[in-house]
């Protein structure tokens, strides 16, 4: 079996297990969603009818089998509160969250790459020490506090960004990015702290290698030395943790959308939690975890491209 | 060294807050006085008052209890379960080992806050359930740490020696392997406490943790956000305390890790 097929199989298995685990957990809900929907005063026969309509009166393993069969063909069930297919609701809200995360990731890279490289090149100097100390403090700033501070600073004190009006991308890219600037910055600052550490650590490791000393003694120009040799070799470390970064971005998005009042998947998730909308919650959980698993799969495949030794290693391990 | 000292100083502030809250609060944290809402700091209210005229300092002090007990309890139980699972998986290998570690992979696929939200939905809001949620997502990181350590330690001389004089599995596991892993566990524990505090405050910020009128750092920050146009200084206070606790645990963890590395090499 090739490396690709092996990774793919593991990913599919993981998706299946995750969906089973989350379905099992959510089915243990003590509150009856139908009761919640109709109120406690509802006549019993109506409750029974609705339970039957949503298939909630059957054993949960059977319900899971039904749900799984639907999920495979893209049908994640129907939301109790929106009375719409869950897939439709997710698709409607996805573009906003996607814009926000992409915008935030780009901003984080833009902040972290120069600072990380600067610290690594000047390793041991006061610049490096200063950047490292700042990052250590900065990493501990809760993103929800940072969001509120930015909101306070840039909507009240210096009114650069009007609060709480999200502009969809269809009304112009400039206005769209302007309306997402503060939330994206909040997410980016938190991500950048982690990235700076990583870029610095992996670049320092490469800079201390023998081939860099050799490049130096050969008298290669600084730019060539750093870009052609050091940077390229130091990329692999940070790529392996993209999966973890995506996870922390998702956790961040849930809170940031709440603070900035953005109609995305994070807000939707909180609504599903507060209203106990079972299928909506299950659909979102699956959507998010599948995204995480897919990203990790892509990372695995990507770094066999960048560093062929990993694939060789995997093959060797299997044959022995 | 600097890291360790800074972390300790930051945490001492939090611990002192906790101690004061146990001994005596400056005033009743739930006493309302609408006429005196959003009062600036004064001799009577050192940090001013909130939207109901309640004393902010007393509320902050009282909230330190739930923040610390919930995260300490959650991370502590997650650590115990995770370490045992990881050690058993690493030691037994085979089927048991891979079943345990695959289960950890499944848990690891959920972002922390998502897992916590799911559990709080199922179990209901409140401190105990937040504690459980923190415990659940702490388990896999400790399990992986212990698993890796046990695999690595199998090649150590003293473990081989213990095997050779026919020491029992339990003896090797609990007398030799687990104590040797303590420094690493300590570091991981400190870092996990940082994220534990973050989760506790995030959940109470979202209204899913400690329920009002009982004060919580996250809940206070949430209230502060709704009134930030009226009282722009209020959000600074609970946020800074959260930051102090999280940064304290992070720096302590980094500091211990650096010291340990120095001592070993």
Coordinates of C-alpha atoms in Angstrom, one line a residue:
Chain A
X1 CA 0.0 0.0 0.0
X2 CA 1.4 3.4 -0.9
X3 CA 1.9 6.1 1.6
X4 CA -0.9 8.1 0.2
X5 CA -3.4 5.3 0.4
X6 CA -2.3 4.5 4.0
X7 CA -2.8 8.1 5.1
X8 CA -6.2 8.4 3.3
X9 CA -7.4 5.2 5.0
X10 CA -6.4 6.5 8.4
X11 CA -8.1 9.8 7.7
X12 CA -11.4 8.1 6.7
X13 CA -11.4 5.9 9.7
X14 CA -10.8 8.9 11.9
X15 CA -13.7 10.8 10.4
X16 CA -15.9 7.8 11.0
X17 CA -14.8 7.4 14.6
X18 CA -15.2 11.1 15.3
X19 CA -18.7 11.2 13.9
X20 CA -19.7 8.2 16.0
X21 CA -18.2 9.6 19.2
X22 CA -19.8 13.0 18.8
X23 CA -23.2 11.4 17.8
X24 CA -23.0 9.2 20.9
X25 CA -22.2 12.1 23.2
X26 CA -24.9 14.3 21.8
X27 CA -27.5 11.6 22.0
X28 CA -26.9 11.5 25.8
X29 CA -28.4 15.0 26.0
X30 CA -30.6 15.1 29.1
X31 CA -32.9 17.7 27.7
X32 CA -35.4 16.5 25.2
X33 CA -35.0 18.7 22.1
X34 CA -38.6 18.3 21.1
X35 CA -39.8 19.4 24.6
X36 CA -37.5 22.4 24.3
X37 CA -39.0 23.3 21.0
X38 CA -42.6 23.0 22.0
X39 CA -42.4 24.1 25.6
X40 CA -43.1 22.1 28.7
X41 CA -46.9 22.7 28.4
X42 CA -47.2 20.9 25.0
X43 CA -49.7 18.0 24.9
X44 CA -48.0 14.6 25.0
X45 CA -49.4 13.3 21.7
X46 CA -47.9 16.3 19.9
X47 CA -44.5 15.6 21.5
X48 CA -44.7 12.0 20.4
X49 CA -45.7 12.9 16.9
X50 CA -42.8 15.3 16.5
X51 CA -40.4 12.8 18.0
X52 CA -41.5 10.3 15.4
X53 CA -41.2 12.9 12.7
X54 CA -37.6 13.5 13.5
X55 CA -36.9 9.8 14.2
X56 CA -36.0 10.5 17.8
X57 CA -38.1 7.6 19.1
X58 CA -35.9 4.9 17.7
X59 CA -32.8 3.4 19.2
X60 CA -29.8 5.7 18.8
X61 CA -27.6 3.3 16.9
X62 CA -30.3 3.1 14.2
X63 CA -30.6 6.9 14.2
X64 CA -26.8 7.0 13.8
X65 CA -26.9 4.6 10.8
X66 CA -29.6 6.8 9.2
X67 CA -27.7 9.9 9.9
X68 CA -24.5 8.4 8.5
X69 CA -26.2 7.2 5.3
X70 CA -27.4 10.7 4.8
X71 CA -24.1 12.4 5.7
X72 CA -22.2 10.3 3.1
X73 CA -24.4 11.9 0.4
X74 CA -24.1 15.4 2.0
X75 CA -27.4 15.4 3.9
X76 CA -26.7 16.3 7.6
X77 CA -30.3 16.3 8.7
X78 CA -32.6 19.2 9.4
X79 CA -32.2 21.9 12.0
X80 CA -34.9 22.2 14.6
X81 CA -34.7 26.0 15.0
X82 CA -34.1 27.1 11.4
X83 CA -36.3 24.4 9.9
X84 CA -33.8 24.1 7.1
X85 CA -31.3 21.4 5.9
X86 CA -28.1 21.7 8.1
X87 CA -25.9 21.5 5.0
X88 CA -27.7 24.5 3.5
X89 CA -27.2 26.6 6.7
X90 CA -23.5 25.7 6.9
X91 CA -23.0 26.5 3.2
X92 CA -24.7 29.9 3.7
X93 CA -22.5 30.9 6.6
X94 CA -19.2 29.4 5.4
X95 CA -18.0 32.2 3.2
X96 CA -17.8 34.7 6.0
X97 CA -15.9 32.4 8.3
X98 CA -13.6 31.3 5.5
X99 CA -12.8 35.0 4.6
X100 CA -12.1 35.7 8.2
X101 CA -9.7 32.8 8.7
X102 CA -7.9 33.3 5.4
X103 CA -7.5 37.0 6.0
X104 CA -6.3 36.3 9.6
X105 CA -3.8 33.7 8.5
X106 CA -2.3 35.9 5.9
X107 CA -2.0 38.7 8.4
X108 CA -0.4 36.4 10.9
X109 CA 2.2 35.3 8.3
X110 CA 2.9 38.9 7.4
X111 CA 3.6 39.7 11.1
X112 CA 5.4 36.5 12.0
X113 CA 7.7 35.7 9.1
X114 CA 9.8 38.9 9.2
X115 CA 10.0 38.9 13.0
X116 CA 10.8 35.2 13.2
X117 CA 13.5 35.5 10.6
X118 CA 14.9 38.7 12.2
X119 CA 15.1 37.0 15.6
X120 CA 16.8 33.9 14.1
X121 CA 19.4 35.8 12.1
X122 CA 20.3 38.0 15.1
X123 CA 20.1 35.0 17.5
X124 CA 21.7 35.7 20.8
X125 CA 21.5 39.5 20.4
X126 CA 19.3 41.9 22.3
X127 CA 16.9 42.0 19.3
X128 CA 16.4 38.3 19.6
X129 CA 16.0 38.5 23.3
X130 CA 13.5 41.3 23.0
X131 CA 11.4 39.5 20.4
X132 CA 11.4 36.3 22.4
X133 CA 10.4 38.1 25.6
X134 CA 7.6 40.0 23.9
X135 CA 6.3 36.8 22.3
X136 CA 6.3 35.0 25.6
X137 CA 4.0 37.6 27.1
X138 CA 2.0 38.2 24.0
X139 CA 1.1 34.5 23.6
X140 CA -0.8 34.6 27.0
X141 CA -3.1 37.5 26.0
X142 CA -6.6 35.9 25.8
X143 CA -8.0 36.6 22.3
X144 CA -11.4 37.7 23.7
X145 CA -9.7 40.3 25.8
X146 CA -7.6 41.5 22.8
X147 CA -10.7 41.6 20.7
X148 CA -12.5 43.9 23.2
X149 CA -9.4 46.1 23.6
X150 CA -9.1 46.5 19.8
X151 CA -12.9 47.2 19.6
X152 CA -12.5 49.8 22.3
X153 CA -9.4 51.3 20.8
X154 CA -10.5 51.5 17.1
X155 CA -14.2 52.1 17.3
X156 CA -14.4 54.4 20.3
X157 CA -11.1 56.2 20.9
X158 CA -9.9 56.3 17.3
X159 CA -13.0 55.6 15.2
X160 CA -11.3 54.0 12.2
X161 CA -13.7 51.0 12.0
X162 CA -17.4 51.3 12.5
X163 CA -18.6 48.7 15.0
X164 CA -20.7 45.7 14.1
X165 CA -21.6 46.1 10.5
X166 CA -20.4 43.1 8.4
X167 CA -20.2 43.7 4.7
X168 CA -20.4 40.6 2.5
X169 CA -17.9 40.1 -0.2
X170 CA -20.5 40.6 -2.9
X171 CA -20.6 44.3 -2.0
X172 CA -16.9 44.9 -2.9
X173 CA -13.7 43.3 -1.7
X174 CA -12.4 46.5 -0.1
X175 CA -15.4 47.2 2.1
X176 CA -15.6 43.5 2.9
X177 CA -12.0 43.4 4.2
X178 CA -12.4 46.7 6.0
X179 CA -15.4 45.2 7.9
X180 CA -13.3 42.1 8.8
X181 CA -10.1 44.0 9.6
X182 CA -10.4 44.1 13.4
X183 CA -11.6 40.6 14.0
X184 CA -9.0 39.2 11.6
X185 CA -6.3 41.3 13.4
X186 CA -7.3 39.9 16.7
X187 CA -7.0 36.3 15.4
X188 CA -3.8 37.1 13.6
X189 CA -2.0 38.6 16.6
X190 CA -2.7 35.5 18.6
X191 CA -1.6 33.2 15.8
X192 CA 1.5 35.2 15.0
X193 CA 2.9 34.8 18.5
X194 CA 3.0 31.0 18.0
X195 CA 4.3 31.3 14.5
X196 CA 7.2 33.6 15.4
X197 CA 8.4 31.1 17.9
X198 CA 8.2 28.3 15.4
X199 CA 9.9 30.2 12.5
X200 CA 12.7 31.3 14.8
X201 CA 13.3 27.8 16.3
X202 CA 13.4 26.0 13.0
X203 CA 15.5 28.6 11.3
X204 CA 18.0 28.7 14.2
X205 CA 18.3 24.9 13.9
X206 CA 19.1 25.1 10.2
X207 CA 21.5 28.0 10.6
X208 CA 23.6 26.0 13.0
X209 CA 24.0 23.1 10.6
X210 CA 27.3 22.3 8.9
X211 CA 26.2 23.2 5.4
X212 CA 25.5 26.7 6.6
X213 CA 29.0 27.0 8.0
X214 CA 30.2 25.7 4.7
X215 CA 28.2 28.2 2.7
X216 CA 29.6 30.9 4.9
X217 CA 33.2 29.8 4.5
X218 CA 32.7 29.6 0.8
X219 CA 31.8 33.3 0.9
X220 CA 28.3 33.0 -0.5
X221 CA 26.4 36.3 -0.6
X222 CA 24.2 36.7 2.5
X223 CA 20.9 36.8 0.5
X224 CA 21.6 33.6 -1.3
X225 CA 22.9 31.9 1.8
X226 CA 19.7 32.7 3.8
X227 CA 17.0 32.4 1.1
X228 CA 18.3 29.5 -1.0
X229 CA 19.7 27.4 1.8
X230 CA 18.4 28.3 5.2
X231 CA 14.8 29.4 4.6
X232 CA 14.0 26.5 2.3
X233 CA 15.3 23.9 4.8
X234 CA 13.6 25.5 7.7
X235 CA 10.1 25.5 6.2
X236 CA 9.4 21.9 7.0
X237 CA 9.1 22.4 10.8
X238 CA 6.4 25.0 10.7
X239 CA 4.4 23.1 8.1
X240 CA 3.9 20.1 10.4
X241 CA 2.0 22.2 12.9
X242 CA -0.4 23.9 10.4
X243 CA -3.0 21.4 11.6
X244 CA -2.7 22.6 15.2
X245 CA -2.8 26.2 14.0
X246 CA -6.1 25.5 12.2
X247 CA -7.5 24.0 15.4
X248 CA -6.6 27.1 17.5
X249 CA -8.0 29.3 14.7
X250 CA -11.3 27.5 14.9
X251 CA -11.4 27.9 18.7
X252 CA -10.6 31.6 18.2
X253 CA -13.3 32.1 15.5
X254 CA -16.0 30.8 17.9
X255 CA -15.3 33.6 20.4
X256 CA -14.2 36.3 18.0
X257 CA -17.4 36.1 15.9
X258 CA -19.4 36.4 19.1
X259 CA -17.4 39.6 20.2
X260 CA -17.6 41.3 16.8
X261 CA -21.1 40.1 16.1
X262 CA -20.3 38.4 12.8
X263 CA -22.8 36.0 11.3
X264 CA -20.4 33.0 10.7
X265 CA -20.1 29.4 11.7
X266 CA -18.8 30.3 15.2
X267 CA -21.9 32.2 16.0
X268 CA -24.0 29.4 14.5
X269 CA -22.3 26.9 16.7
X270 CA -23.1 29.0 19.8
X271 CA -26.7 29.3 18.8
X272 CA -26.9 25.5 18.3
X273 CA -25.4 25.0 21.7
X274 CA -27.7 27.5 23.4
X275 CA -30.8 26.2 21.7
X276 CA -29.8 22.6 21.9
X277 CA -30.3 22.1 18.1
X278 CA -29.1 18.5 17.9
X279 CA -28.6 18.0 14.2
X280 CA -27.2 21.5 13.6
X281 CA -24.6 20.9 16.4
X282 CA -23.7 17.5 15.1
X283 CA -23.4 18.8 11.6
X284 CA -21.1 21.6 12.7
X285 CA -19.0 19.3 14.8
X286 CA -18.6 17.0 11.9
X287 CA -17.9 19.8 9.5
X288 CA -15.2 21.3 11.7
X289 CA -13.5 18.0 12.6
X290 CA -13.5 16.8 9.0
X291 CA -11.8 20.1 8.1
X292 CA -9.2 19.6 10.7
X293 CA -8.6 16.0 9.6
X294 CA -8.4 17.0 5.9
X295 CA -5.9 19.8 6.7
X296 CA -3.7 17.3 8.6
X297 CA -3.9 14.9 5.7
X298 CA -2.9 17.6 3.2
X299 CA 0.0 18.5 5.6
X300 CA 1.2 14.9 5.6
X301 CA 1.1 14.7 1.9
X302 CA 2.6 18.1 1.4
X303 CA 5.7 17.4 3.4
X304 CA 6.5 14.2 1.7
X305 CA 6.7 16.5 -1.4
X306 CA 9.1 18.9 0.4
X307 CA 11.1 16.3 2.1
X308 CA 11.1 12.9 0.3
X309 CA 13.0 11.3 3.3
X310 CA 9.7 11.1 5.2
X311 CA 8.1 8.8 2.6
X312 CA 11.2 6.7 2.4
X313 CA 11.2 6.3 6.1
X314 CA 7.5 5.2 6.1
X315 CA 8.2 2.6 3.5
X316 CA 11.2 1.3 5.3
X317 CA 9.3 1.0 8.5
X318 CA 6.6 -1.2 6.9
X319 CA 9.0 -3.6 5.2
X320 CA 10.9 -4.3 8.4
Chain B
X1 CA 15.7 31.9 35.1
X2 CA 14.1 35.2 34.4
X3 CA 11.1 33.4 32.9
X4 CA 10.8 31.3 36.0
X5 CA 10.9 34.3 38.3
X6 CA 8.4 36.4 36.2
X7 CA 6.0 33.4 36.1
X8 CA 6.2 32.9 39.8
X9 CA 5.7 36.6 40.6
X10 CA 2.6 36.7 38.3
X11 CA 1.2 33.6 39.9
X12 CA 1.8 34.8 43.4
X13 CA -0.5 37.8 42.7
X14 CA -3.2 35.3 41.7
X15 CA -2.6 33.1 44.7
X16 CA -2.7 36.1 47.0
X17 CA -6.0 37.0 45.4
X18 CA -7.3 33.5 46.2
X19 CA -6.0 33.7 49.8
X20 CA -7.7 37.0 50.4
X21 CA -11.0 35.8 49.0
X22 CA -10.9 32.9 51.5
X23 CA -10.1 35.1 54.5
X24 CA -12.2 38.2 54.0
X25 CA -13.5 40.2 51.0
X26 CA -13.3 44.0 51.2
X27 CA -17.1 44.2 50.7
X28 CA -20.1 42.2 49.7
X29 CA -19.5 41.1 46.1
X30 CA -23.3 40.9 45.3
X31 CA -24.4 44.1 47.1
X32 CA -26.1 46.3 44.5
X33 CA -26.2 50.1 44.6
X34 CA -27.7 51.4 41.4
X35 CA -27.1 55.0 42.4
X36 CA -23.4 54.3 42.5
X37 CA -23.0 52.4 39.2
X38 CA -19.7 52.7 37.3
X39 CA -18.1 54.6 40.1
X40 CA -14.4 55.4 39.6
X41 CA -11.9 53.9 42.0
X42 CA -12.2 55.4 45.5
X43 CA -11.2 54.5 49.1
X44 CA -14.3 52.5 49.5
X45 CA -14.2 50.7 46.1
X46 CA -10.5 50.4 45.1
X47 CA -11.3 49.3 41.5
X48 CA -14.6 51.1 41.2
X49 CA -18.0 49.6 40.7
X50 CA -19.8 47.7 37.9
X51 CA -23.2 48.3 36.1
X52 CA -25.1 47.4 39.3
X53 CA -22.8 49.4 41.6
X54 CA -21.2 46.2 42.9
X55 CA -17.6 46.3 44.1
X56 CA -15.3 45.1 41.2
X57 CA -12.4 44.2 43.5
X58 CA -14.5 41.9 45.7
X59 CA -16.0 40.2 42.6
X60 CA -12.6 39.7 41.1
X61 CA -11.3 38.2 44.3
X62 CA -14.2 35.9 44.7
X63 CA -14.1 34.8 41.1
X64 CA -10.5 33.6 41.5
X65 CA -11.8 30.7 43.5
X66 CA -13.9 29.2 40.7
X67 CA -11.3 29.9 38.0
X68 CA -8.5 28.2 39.9
X69 CA -10.4 25.3 41.4
X70 CA -12.1 24.5 38.1
X71 CA -8.9 24.6 36.0
X72 CA -6.8 22.9 38.7
X73 CA -9.4 20.2 39.2
X74 CA -9.9 19.7 35.5
X75 CA -6.2 19.6 34.5
X76 CA -5.3 17.5 37.5
X77 CA -7.9 14.8 36.8
X78 CA -7.0 14.9 33.1
X79 CA -3.4 14.5 34.0
X80 CA -4.0 11.5 36.1
X81 CA -6.2 9.7 33.6
X82 CA -4.0 10.7 30.7
X83 CA -0.7 9.6 32.3
X84 CA -2.1 6.2 33.3
X85 CA -3.6 5.6 29.9
X86 CA -0.4 6.7 28.1
X87 CA 1.8 4.7 30.4
X88 CA -0.3 1.5 30.0
X89 CA -0.4 2.0 26.2
X90 CA 3.3 2.5 25.9
X91 CA 4.1 -0.4 28.3
X92 CA 1.7 -2.9 26.8
X93 CA 2.0 -1.9 23.2
X94 CA 0.1 -4.4 21.1
X95 CA -3.7 -4.2 20.7
X96 CA -4.4 -2.4 24.0
X97 CA -1.8 0.2 23.3
X98 CA -3.1 1.0 19.8
X99 CA -6.7 1.0 20.9
X100 CA -5.9 3.6 23.6
X101 CA -3.7 5.8 21.4
X102 CA -6.3 5.7 18.5
X103 CA -8.9 6.8 21.0
X104 CA -6.6 9.7 21.9
X105 CA -6.3 10.6 18.2
X106 CA -10.1 10.9 18.0
X107 CA -10.1 13.2 21.0
X108 CA -7.3 15.2 19.5
X109 CA -9.2 15.8 16.4
X110 CA -11.6 18.1 18.2
X111 CA -10.5 21.7 18.8
X112 CA -10.4 22.3 22.6
X113 CA -13.2 24.9 22.7
X114 CA -15.5 22.8 20.5
X115 CA -15.1 19.7 22.7
X116 CA -15.8 21.9 25.8
X117 CA -18.9 23.4 24.1
X118 CA -20.2 19.9 23.2
X119 CA -19.7 18.6 26.7
X120 CA -21.3 21.6 28.3
X121 CA -24.2 21.3 25.9
X122 CA -24.7 17.7 27.0
X123 CA -24.0 18.1 30.7
X124 CA -25.5 21.6 31.2
X125 CA -23.8 24.8 32.3
X126 CA -22.0 25.1 35.6
X127 CA -18.6 24.8 37.2
X128 CA -18.5 21.0 37.6
X129 CA -19.3 20.4 34.0
X130 CA -16.7 22.9 32.9
X131 CA -14.2 21.1 35.1
X132 CA -15.1 17.8 33.4
X133 CA -14.7 19.4 29.9
X134 CA -11.3 20.6 30.8
X135 CA -10.4 17.2 32.1
X136 CA -11.5 15.5 28.9
X137 CA -9.5 17.7 26.6
X138 CA -6.4 17.5 28.9
X139 CA -6.3 13.7 28.7
X140 CA -4.8 13.2 25.2
X141 CA -1.8 15.5 25.6
X142 CA -0.7 13.8 28.8
X143 CA -1.4 10.4 27.3
X144 CA 0.8 11.2 24.3
X145 CA 3.6 12.6 26.6
X146 CA 3.6 9.6 28.8
X147 CA 3.3 7.2 25.9
X148 CA 6.4 8.7 24.2
X149 CA 8.3 8.7 27.4
X150 CA 7.6 5.1 28.2
X151 CA 8.6 4.0 24.7
X152 CA 11.8 6.0 25.1
X153 CA 12.6 4.7 28.6
X154 CA 12.4 1.0 27.6
X155 CA 15.9 1.3 26.4
X156 CA 17.2 2.9 29.6
X157 CA 19.7 0.8 31.6
X158 CA 17.9 0.9 34.8
X159 CA 14.6 -0.3 33.3
X160 CA 16.5 -3.2 31.6
X161 CA 18.1 -3.9 35.0
X162 CA 14.7 -3.9 36.7
X163 CA 13.4 -6.3 34.0
X164 CA 16.4 -8.6 34.4
X165 CA 15.8 -9.1 38.2
X166 CA 12.2 -9.9 37.3
X167 CA 10.5 -6.9 38.7
X168 CA 6.7 -6.9 38.2
X169 CA 5.0 -4.7 35.6
X170 CA 3.4 -2.6 38.3
X171 CA 6.8 -2.0 40.0
X172 CA 8.5 -0.9 36.8
X173 CA 5.6 1.3 35.8
X174 CA 4.9 3.0 39.1
X175 CA 8.3 3.0 40.8
X176 CA 10.6 3.5 37.9
X177 CA 8.8 5.0 34.8
X178 CA 6.2 7.4 36.3
X179 CA 8.6 9.1 38.8
X180 CA 11.2 9.6 36.0
X181 CA 8.6 11.4 33.9
X182 CA 7.6 13.8 36.6
X183 CA 9.6 16.9 35.4
X184 CA 8.0 16.6 31.9
X185 CA 4.6 16.1 33.5
X186 CA 5.1 19.1 35.6
X187 CA 6.0 21.3 32.6
X188 CA 3.0 20.0 30.7
X189 CA 0.7 20.5 33.7
X190 CA 1.7 24.1 34.0
X191 CA 1.1 24.8 30.3
X192 CA -2.2 22.9 30.5
X193 CA -3.2 25.0 33.5
X194 CA -2.7 28.1 31.3
X195 CA -5.1 26.7 28.7
X196 CA -7.4 25.4 31.4
X197 CA -7.8 29.0 32.8
X198 CA -8.4 30.2 29.2
X199 CA -11.1 27.7 28.7
X200 CA -12.8 28.3 32.0
X201 CA -12.9 32.1 31.3
X202 CA -13.9 31.6 27.7
X203 CA -16.8 29.4 28.7
X204 CA -18.0 31.8 31.4
X205 CA -17.5 34.7 28.9
X206 CA -19.9 32.9 26.6
X207 CA -22.3 32.4 29.5
X208 CA -21.8 28.7 29.8
X209 CA -19.6 28.5 32.9
X210 CA -20.2 29.9 36.3
X211 CA -23.7 31.4 36.3
X212 CA -24.6 34.9 37.4
X213 CA -25.0 36.5 39.9
X214 CA -22.0 34.5 41.1
X215 CA -18.9 36.4 39.7
X216 CA -16.5 34.9 37.2
X217 CA -13.6 36.6 35.4
X218 CA -15.0 35.7 32.0
X219 CA -18.5 36.7 33.0
X220 CA -17.2 40.1 34.2
X221 CA -15.4 40.6 30.9
X222 CA -18.6 39.8 29.0
X223 CA -20.6 42.3 31.1
X224 CA -17.8 44.8 30.6
X225 CA -18.1 44.4 26.9
X226 CA -21.8 45.3 26.9
X227 CA -21.1 48.5 28.8
X228 CA -17.7 49.4 27.3
X229 CA -19.1 52.6 25.7
X230 CA -20.2 53.8 29.1
X231 CA -17.3 52.5 31.2
X232 CA -14.3 52.0 28.9
X233 CA -11.9 51.2 31.8
X234 CA -13.9 48.2 33.1
X235 CA -12.9 45.7 30.4
X236 CA -9.2 46.3 31.2
X237 CA -9.5 44.9 34.8
X238 CA -10.9 41.3 34.5
X239 CA -9.0 40.9 31.2
X240 CA -5.7 41.8 32.9
X241 CA -6.3 39.3 35.7
X242 CA -7.0 36.5 33.2
X243 CA -3.9 37.5 31.3
X244 CA -1.8 37.4 34.6
X245 CA -3.0 33.9 35.4
X246 CA -2.5 32.5 31.9
X247 CA 0.9 34.2 31.4
X248 CA 2.0 33.1 34.9
X249 CA 1.3 29.4 34.2
X250 CA 2.9 29.6 30.8
X251 CA 6.0 31.2 32.0
X252 CA 6.3 28.8 34.9
X253 CA 6.1 25.9 32.5
X254 CA 8.7 27.4 30.1
X255 CA 10.9 28.2 33.1
X256 CA 10.8 24.7 34.6
X257 CA 11.4 23.2 31.1
X258 CA 14.5 25.4 30.7
X259 CA 15.8 24.5 34.1
X260 CA 15.3 20.8 33.6
X261 CA 17.1 20.9 30.3
X262 CA 20.0 22.7 31.9
X263 CA 20.1 20.2 34.8
X264 CA 20.1 17.2 32.5
X265 CA 22.7 18.4 30.1

